[in-house]
Amino acid sequence: MERTLSIIKPDATTRNITGKVNSMIEDAGLRIIAQKRIRLTPLQAEEFYAEHKDKAFFTSLVDFMTSAPVVVQVLEADDAIALYRKIMGTTNPAVAEEGTIRKTFALSIDKNTVHGSDSPESAKREIDFFFSGTEIVG
Ligand code: CMP
């Protein structure tokens, strides 16, 4: 079994569609083994997205991710990282495959509804960033 970190982003919490996103996650066979709704601080968002700090979109990314609550989650399945990335769809929803979360719900490359870890190393760092061991119940 593998674990991945998911974030349901502000564009989804403000539109009240977190349950619809969770249905797509569960329908794909991923188990939500930890979940909490939080409001990221600018410092947390900057640290979480530190790998993007030199990108042109970094400031707008931090502004957006702190603009409203997010739901952070740990998802578990065989090949959870790849499976979640498949059902999320591409970062830019304009070119995402039909039936993916981003094709269905995302509004733009910034307001793209969900984040998922991109490697086992990122998953470990990102899960540890938000959750203690006792909060994860597999
Ligand atoms: P996410 O998977 O959360 O990781 C970084 C985020 O930056 C990404 O999703 C996008 O929402 C956002 N972003 C904004 N502009 C770009 C861009 N040009 N390329 C990649 N990511 C972008």
CSV table of C-alpha atoms and ligand atoms in Angstrom, one decimal:
chain,number,residue,atom,x,y,z
A,1,MET,CA,0.0,0.0,0.0
A,2,GLU,CA,1.2,3.5,-0.8
A,3,ARG,CA,0.1,6.9,0.6
A,4,THR,CA,-0.1,10.3,-1.1
A,5,LEU,CA,-1.0,13.8,0.1
A,6,SER,CA,-4.0,15.5,-1.4
A,7,ILE,CA,-5.1,19.1,-1.0
A,8,ILE,CA,-8.6,20.2,-2.0
A,9,LYS,CA,-8.0,23.8,-2.9
A,10,PRO,CA,-9.8,27.1,-2.1
A,11,ASP,CA,-11.7,27.1,-5.5
A,12,ALA,CA,-13.4,23.9,-4.3
A,13,THR,CA,-14.0,24.7,-0.7
A,14,THR,CA,-15.6,28.1,-1.7
A,15,ARG,CA,-17.9,26.4,-4.2
A,16,ASN,CA,-18.9,23.7,-1.6
A,17,ILE,CA,-17.8,20.8,-3.8
A,18,THR,CA,-15.4,19.0,-1.4
A,19,GLY,CA,-17.9,16.1,-1.1
A,20,LYS,CA,-18.1,15.7,-4.9
A,21,VAL,CA,-14.3,15.6,-5.1
A,22,ASN,CA,-14.2,13.0,-2.3
A,23,SER,CA,-16.7,10.9,-4.2
A,24,MET,CA,-14.4,10.8,-7.2
A,25,ILE,CA,-11.4,9.9,-5.0
A,26,GLU,CA,-13.3,7.1,-3.3
A,27,ASP,CA,-14.8,5.8,-6.6
A,28,ALA,CA,-11.3,5.4,-7.9
A,29,GLY,CA,-10.4,3.1,-5.0
A,30,LEU,CA,-8.4,5.5,-2.9
A,31,ARG,CA,-9.2,5.5,0.8
A,32,ILE,CA,-9.2,8.8,2.7
A,33,ILE,CA,-7.3,7.7,5.8
A,34,ALA,CA,-6.8,11.3,7.2
A,35,GLN,CA,-8.5,14.6,6.5
A,36,LYS,CA,-8.8,18.1,8.0
A,37,ARG,CA,-10.0,21.4,6.9
A,38,ILE,CA,-7.6,24.2,7.6
A,39,ARG,CA,-6.7,27.8,6.6
A,40,LEU,CA,-3.1,27.9,5.4
A,41,THR,CA,-1.0,30.8,6.6
A,42,PRO,CA,1.3,32.6,4.1
A,43,LEU,CA,4.3,31.1,5.8
A,44,GLN,CA,2.9,27.5,5.6
A,45,ALA,CA,2.0,28.0,1.9
A,46,GLU,CA,5.5,29.4,1.1
A,47,GLU,CA,7.2,26.5,2.9
A,48,PHE,CA,4.9,23.8,1.3
A,49,TYR,CA,5.5,25.2,-2.2
A,50,ALA,CA,9.2,26.1,-1.6
A,51,GLU,CA,10.3,24.2,-4.7
A,52,HIS,CA,8.4,26.8,-6.8
A,53,LYS,CA,9.8,29.9,-5.1
A,54,ASP,CA,11.6,31.1,-8.2
A,55,LYS,CA,8.7,30.6,-10.5
A,56,ALA,CA,6.7,33.6,-11.8
A,57,PHE,CA,3.5,32.2,-10.4
A,58,PHE,CA,4.8,31.7,-6.9
A,59,THR,CA,3.2,34.8,-5.3
A,60,SER,CA,-0.1,34.3,-6.9
A,61,LEU,CA,0.0,30.6,-5.9
A,62,VAL,CA,0.6,31.5,-2.2
A,63,ASP,CA,-2.1,34.2,-2.4
A,64,PHE,CA,-4.6,31.8,-3.8
A,65,MET,CA,-3.8,28.9,-1.4
A,66,THR,CA,-4.3,31.2,1.6
A,67,SER,CA,-7.4,32.9,0.2
A,68,ALA,CA,-9.9,30.4,1.8
A,69,PRO,CA,-9.8,27.1,3.6
A,70,VAL,CA,-8.3,24.0,2.1
A,71,VAL,CA,-8.9,20.3,2.9
A,72,VAL,CA,-5.7,18.3,3.4
A,73,GLN,CA,-5.9,14.6,3.1
A,74,VAL,CA,-3.9,11.4,3.2
A,75,LEU,CA,-5.0,8.9,0.5
A,76,GLU,CA,-4.0,5.2,0.5
A,77,ALA,CA,-4.1,2.6,-2.3
A,78,ASP,CA,-1.8,0.4,-4.3
A,79,ASP,CA,0.2,2.9,-6.4
A,80,ALA,CA,-1.7,5.8,-4.7
A,81,ILE,CA,0.6,8.5,-6.1
A,82,ALA,CA,0.2,7.5,-9.7
A,83,LEU,CA,-3.5,6.6,-9.3
A,84,TYR,CA,-4.3,10.0,-7.8
A,85,ARG,CA,-2.4,11.9,-10.4
A,86,LYS,CA,-4.3,10.0,-13.1
A,87,ILE,CA,-7.7,10.8,-11.7
A,88,MET,CA,-6.7,14.5,-11.0
A,89,GLY,CA,-5.8,15.1,-14.6
A,90,THR,CA,-3.1,17.5,-15.9
A,91,THR,CA,-2.2,20.7,-14.0
A,92,ASN,CA,-3.8,22.8,-16.8
A,93,PRO,CA,-7.5,21.7,-16.8
A,94,ALA,CA,-7.8,23.0,-20.4
A,95,VAL,CA,-5.9,19.9,-21.6
A,96,ALA,CA,-7.0,17.5,-18.9
A,97,GLU,CA,-8.7,14.2,-19.9
A,98,GLU,CA,-12.5,13.8,-19.7
A,99,GLY,CA,-13.6,12.3,-16.4
A,100,THR,CA,-10.7,13.6,-14.4
A,101,ILE,CA,-11.2,15.8,-11.3
A,102,ARG,CA,-9.6,18.9,-12.9
A,103,LYS,CA,-11.5,18.5,-16.2
A,104,THR,CA,-14.7,18.2,-14.3
A,105,PHE,CA,-14.2,21.0,-11.7
A,106,ALA,CA,-11.1,23.1,-12.2
A,107,LEU,CA,-11.5,26.7,-13.3
A,108,SER,CA,-7.9,27.5,-14.5
A,109,ILE,CA,-4.3,26.4,-14.0
A,110,ASP,CA,-4.2,28.3,-10.7
A,111,LYS,CA,-7.7,27.4,-9.5
A,112,ASN,CA,-7.2,23.7,-10.4
A,113,THR,CA,-9.2,22.2,-7.5
A,114,VAL,CA,-6.7,19.6,-6.2
A,115,HIS,CA,-3.0,19.0,-5.5
A,116,GLY,CA,-1.4,15.5,-5.3
A,117,SER,CA,2.2,14.5,-4.4
A,118,ASP,CA,4.4,13.8,-7.4
A,119,SER,CA,6.8,11.2,-6.0
A,120,PRO,CA,7.3,9.0,-2.9
A,121,GLU,CA,9.8,11.5,-1.5
A,122,SER,CA,7.3,14.4,-1.9
A,123,ALA,CA,4.5,12.3,-0.5
A,124,LYS,CA,6.5,11.6,2.7
A,125,ARG,CA,7.5,15.3,3.1
A,126,GLU,CA,4.0,16.6,2.3
A,127,ILE,CA,2.2,14.1,4.6
A,128,ASP,CA,4.6,14.9,7.5
A,129,PHE,CA,4.1,18.6,6.8
A,130,PHE,CA,0.4,18.4,7.7
A,131,PHE,CA,-0.2,15.3,9.8
A,132,SER,CA,1.2,13.5,12.9
A,133,GLY,CA,1.2,9.7,12.9
A,134,THR,CA,-1.7,9.5,15.3
A,135,GLU,CA,-3.9,11.5,12.9
A,136,ILE,CA,-3.6,8.9,10.2
A,137,VAL,CA,-5.8,5.9,10.6
A,138,GLY,CA,-5.4,3.4,7.8
B,1,CMP,P1,-0.1,22.1,-7.7
B,1,CMP,O1,-0.1,20.6,-8.0
B,1,CMP,O2,-0.7,22.5,-6.5
B,1,CMP,O3,1.5,22.5,-7.7
B,1,CMP,C1,1.9,23.9,-7.9
B,1,CMP,C2,0.7,24.7,-8.4
B,1,CMP,O4,1.1,25.9,-9.1
B,1,CMP,C3,0.0,23.9,-9.5
B,1,CMP,O5,-0.7,22.9,-8.9
B,1,CMP,C4,-0.8,25.0,-10.2
B,1,CMP,O6,-2.1,25.2,-9.6
B,1,CMP,C5,0.0,26.3,-9.9
B,1,CMP,N1,0.4,26.9,-11.1
B,1,CMP,C6,0.1,28.2,-11.5
B,1,CMP,N2,0.7,28.4,-12.7
B,1,CMP,C7,1.4,27.3,-13.1
B,1,CMP,C8,2.2,27.0,-14.2
B,1,CMP,N3,2.4,27.9,-15.2
B,1,CMP,N4,2.8,25.8,-14.2
B,1,CMP,C9,2.6,24.9,-13.2
B,1,CMP,N5,1.8,25.2,-12.1
B,1,CMP,C10,1.2,26.4,-12.1
